[in-house]
Amino acid sequence: MANQIEKIHVAIHSESVLQKLELALGGDNKKALKYANSVYSEIKKTAGDPKKDLTVCSIDSIAQCMVDAATMELAIDGRQHAHIIKYGNTANLQ
């Protein structure tokens, strides 16, 4: 599982995902990185929970949820403005 968490970290901090986040967040690279970090933190919190474990979701679906939420100016963090929910092996924005 630790390996999958690291893969998710690398993927959501990749240049392509950060560029999409940056575009959605008004061109601010620091905001994009902060956003990716907050989402990664939330994903780590779910690891090991059979009902909520987002580490089993496809990385592409996680990244898409992040970009969609950022586009709508919703935070995926402890404030719970938006959630990433696991449906099988796919992450969905709620």
PDB file of C-alpha atoms in Angstrom:
ATOM      1  CA  MET A   1       0.000   0.000   0.000  1.00  0.00           C
ATOM      2  CA  ALA A   2       2.842   2.427   0.775  1.00  0.00           C
ATOM      3  CA  ASN A   3       4.035   2.037  -2.808  1.00  0.00           C
ATOM      4  CA  GLN A   4       0.576   2.971  -4.135  1.00  0.00           C
ATOM      5  CA  ILE A   5       0.453   6.036  -1.867  1.00  0.00           C
ATOM      6  CA  GLU A   6       3.812   7.136  -3.263  1.00  0.00           C
ATOM      7  CA  LYS A   7       2.555   6.602  -6.832  1.00  0.00           C
ATOM      8  CA  ILE A   8      -0.451   8.791  -6.073  1.00  0.00           C
ATOM      9  CA  HIS A   9       1.793  11.466  -4.571  1.00  0.00           C
ATOM     10  CA  VAL A  10       4.001  11.525  -7.658  1.00  0.00           C
ATOM     11  CA  ALA A  11       1.029  11.556 -10.030  1.00  0.00           C
ATOM     12  CA  ILE A  12      -0.952  14.360  -8.403  1.00  0.00           C
ATOM     13  CA  HIS A  13       2.210  16.442  -8.090  1.00  0.00           C
ATOM     14  CA  SER A  14       3.193  15.824 -11.707  1.00  0.00           C
ATOM     15  CA  GLU A  15       3.746  18.779 -13.991  1.00  0.00           C
ATOM     16  CA  SER A  16       0.666  17.993 -16.085  1.00  0.00           C
ATOM     17  CA  VAL A  17      -1.718  17.786 -13.101  1.00  0.00           C
ATOM     18  CA  LEU A  18      -0.215  20.867 -11.446  1.00  0.00           C
ATOM     19  CA  GLN A  19      -0.600  22.800 -14.709  1.00  0.00           C
ATOM     20  CA  LYS A  20      -4.295  21.865 -14.869  1.00  0.00           C
ATOM     21  CA  LEU A  21      -4.751  22.877 -11.242  1.00  0.00           C
ATOM     22  CA  GLU A  22      -2.861  26.096 -11.835  1.00  0.00           C
ATOM     23  CA  LEU A  23      -5.149  26.944 -14.749  1.00  0.00           C
ATOM     24  CA  ALA A  24      -8.239  26.157 -12.659  1.00  0.00           C
ATOM     25  CA  LEU A  25      -6.938  28.239  -9.741  1.00  0.00           C
ATOM     26  CA  GLY A  26      -6.201  31.394 -11.690  1.00  0.00           C
ATOM     27  CA  GLY A  27      -2.611  30.797 -12.746  1.00  0.00           C
ATOM     28  CA  ASP A  28      -1.110  30.543  -9.266  1.00  0.00           C
ATOM     29  CA  ASN A  29       1.517  27.788  -9.063  1.00  0.00           C
ATOM     30  CA  LYS A  30       1.812  28.022  -5.266  1.00  0.00           C
ATOM     31  CA  LYS A  31      -1.937  27.636  -4.915  1.00  0.00           C
ATOM     32  CA  ALA A  32      -1.875  24.590  -7.187  1.00  0.00           C
ATOM     33  CA  LEU A  33       0.849  22.943  -5.134  1.00  0.00           C
ATOM     34  CA  LYS A  34      -0.942  23.723  -1.877  1.00  0.00           C
ATOM     35  CA  TYR A  35      -4.151  22.290  -3.326  1.00  0.00           C
ATOM     36  CA  ALA A  36      -2.393  19.075  -4.422  1.00  0.00           C
ATOM     37  CA  ASN A  37      -0.820  18.740  -0.968  1.00  0.00           C
ATOM     38  CA  SER A  38      -4.164  19.119   0.803  1.00  0.00           C
ATOM     39  CA  VAL A  39      -5.802  16.503  -1.420  1.00  0.00           C
ATOM     40  CA  TYR A  40      -2.886  14.130  -0.917  1.00  0.00           C
ATOM     41  CA  SER A  41      -3.265  14.532   2.840  1.00  0.00           C
ATOM     42  CA  GLU A  42      -6.948  13.603   2.611  1.00  0.00           C
ATOM     43  CA  ILE A  43      -6.133  10.550   0.479  1.00  0.00           C
ATOM     44  CA  LYS A  44      -3.571   9.353   3.022  1.00  0.00           C
ATOM     45  CA  LYS A  45      -6.189   9.594   5.783  1.00  0.00           C
ATOM     46  CA  THR A  46      -8.370   7.040   3.970  1.00  0.00           C
ATOM     47  CA  ALA A  47      -5.616   4.447   3.478  1.00  0.00           C
ATOM     48  CA  GLY A  48      -6.492   1.112   5.023  1.00  0.00           C
ATOM     49  CA  ASP A  49     -10.193   1.869   5.564  1.00  0.00           C
ATOM     50  CA  PRO A  50     -12.018  -0.765   3.467  1.00  0.00           C
ATOM     51  CA  LYS A  51     -14.956   1.564   2.752  1.00  0.00           C
ATOM     52  CA  LYS A  52     -13.043   4.788   2.096  1.00  0.00           C
ATOM     53  CA  ASP A  53      -9.564   3.777   0.886  1.00  0.00           C
ATOM     54  CA  LEU A  54      -8.864   6.055  -2.081  1.00  0.00           C
ATOM     55  CA  THR A  55      -5.458   4.471  -2.670  1.00  0.00           C
ATOM     56  CA  VAL A  56      -7.205   1.686  -4.595  1.00  0.00           C
ATOM     57  CA  CYS A  57      -8.755   4.178  -7.030  1.00  0.00           C
ATOM     58  CA  SER A  58      -7.275   4.895 -10.412  1.00  0.00           C
ATOM     59  CA  ILE A  59      -4.837   7.763 -10.300  1.00  0.00           C
ATOM     60  CA  ASP A  60      -6.470   9.365 -13.333  1.00  0.00           C
ATOM     61  CA  SER A  61      -9.848   9.464 -11.590  1.00  0.00           C
ATOM     62  CA  ILE A  62      -8.287  11.054  -8.495  1.00  0.00           C
ATOM     63  CA  ALA A  63      -6.543  13.697 -10.608  1.00  0.00           C
ATOM     64  CA  GLN A  64      -9.764  14.442 -12.495  1.00  0.00           C
ATOM     65  CA  CYS A  65     -11.654  14.922  -9.217  1.00  0.00           C
ATOM     66  CA  MET A  66      -8.988  17.376  -8.078  1.00  0.00           C
ATOM     67  CA  VAL A  67      -9.174  19.427 -11.273  1.00  0.00           C
ATOM     68  CA  ASP A  68     -12.984  19.389 -11.306  1.00  0.00           C
ATOM     69  CA  ALA A  69     -13.189  20.572  -7.689  1.00  0.00           C
ATOM     70  CA  ALA A  70     -10.548  23.259  -8.251  1.00  0.00           C
ATOM     71  CA  THR A  71     -12.448  24.491 -11.309  1.00  0.00           C
ATOM     72  CA  MET A  72     -15.540  24.914  -9.127  1.00  0.00           C
ATOM     73  CA  GLU A  73     -13.396  26.559  -6.432  1.00  0.00           C
ATOM     74  CA  LEU A  74     -14.170  23.802  -3.934  1.00  0.00           C
ATOM     75  CA  ALA A  75     -11.597  22.578  -1.459  1.00  0.00           C
ATOM     76  CA  ILE A  76     -11.048  18.874  -0.882  1.00  0.00           C
ATOM     77  CA  ASP A  77      -9.747  19.064   2.652  1.00  0.00           C
ATOM     78  CA  GLY A  78     -10.790  18.953   6.278  1.00  0.00           C
ATOM     79  CA  ARG A  79     -13.322  21.749   5.712  1.00  0.00           C
ATOM     80  CA  GLN A  80     -15.324  19.222   3.685  1.00  0.00           C
ATOM     81  CA  HIS A  81     -16.544  21.512   0.912  1.00  0.00           C
ATOM     82  CA  ALA A  82     -16.142  18.584  -1.453  1.00  0.00           C
ATOM     83  CA  HIS A  83     -15.262  14.933  -1.039  1.00  0.00           C
ATOM     84  CA  ILE A  84     -13.585  12.299  -3.139  1.00  0.00           C
ATOM     85  CA  ILE A  85     -15.656   9.150  -2.783  1.00  0.00           C
ATOM     86  CA  LYS A  86     -14.571   5.660  -3.798  1.00  0.00           C
ATOM     87  CA  TYR A  87     -16.893   3.695  -6.113  1.00  0.00           C
ATOM     88  CA  GLY A  88     -15.105   0.448  -6.854  1.00  0.00           C
ATOM     89  CA  ASN A  89     -11.736   1.488  -8.236  1.00  0.00           C
ATOM     90  CA  THR A  90     -12.867   4.905  -9.391  1.00  0.00           C
ATOM     91  CA  ALA A  91     -12.731   8.164  -7.453  1.00  0.00           C
ATOM     92  CA  ASN A  92     -15.770  10.419  -7.791  1.00  0.00           C
ATOM     93  CA  LEU A  93     -16.295  13.981  -6.695  1.00  0.00           C
ATOM     94  CA  GLN A  94     -19.160  14.612  -4.345  1.00  0.00           C
TER      95      GLN A  94
END
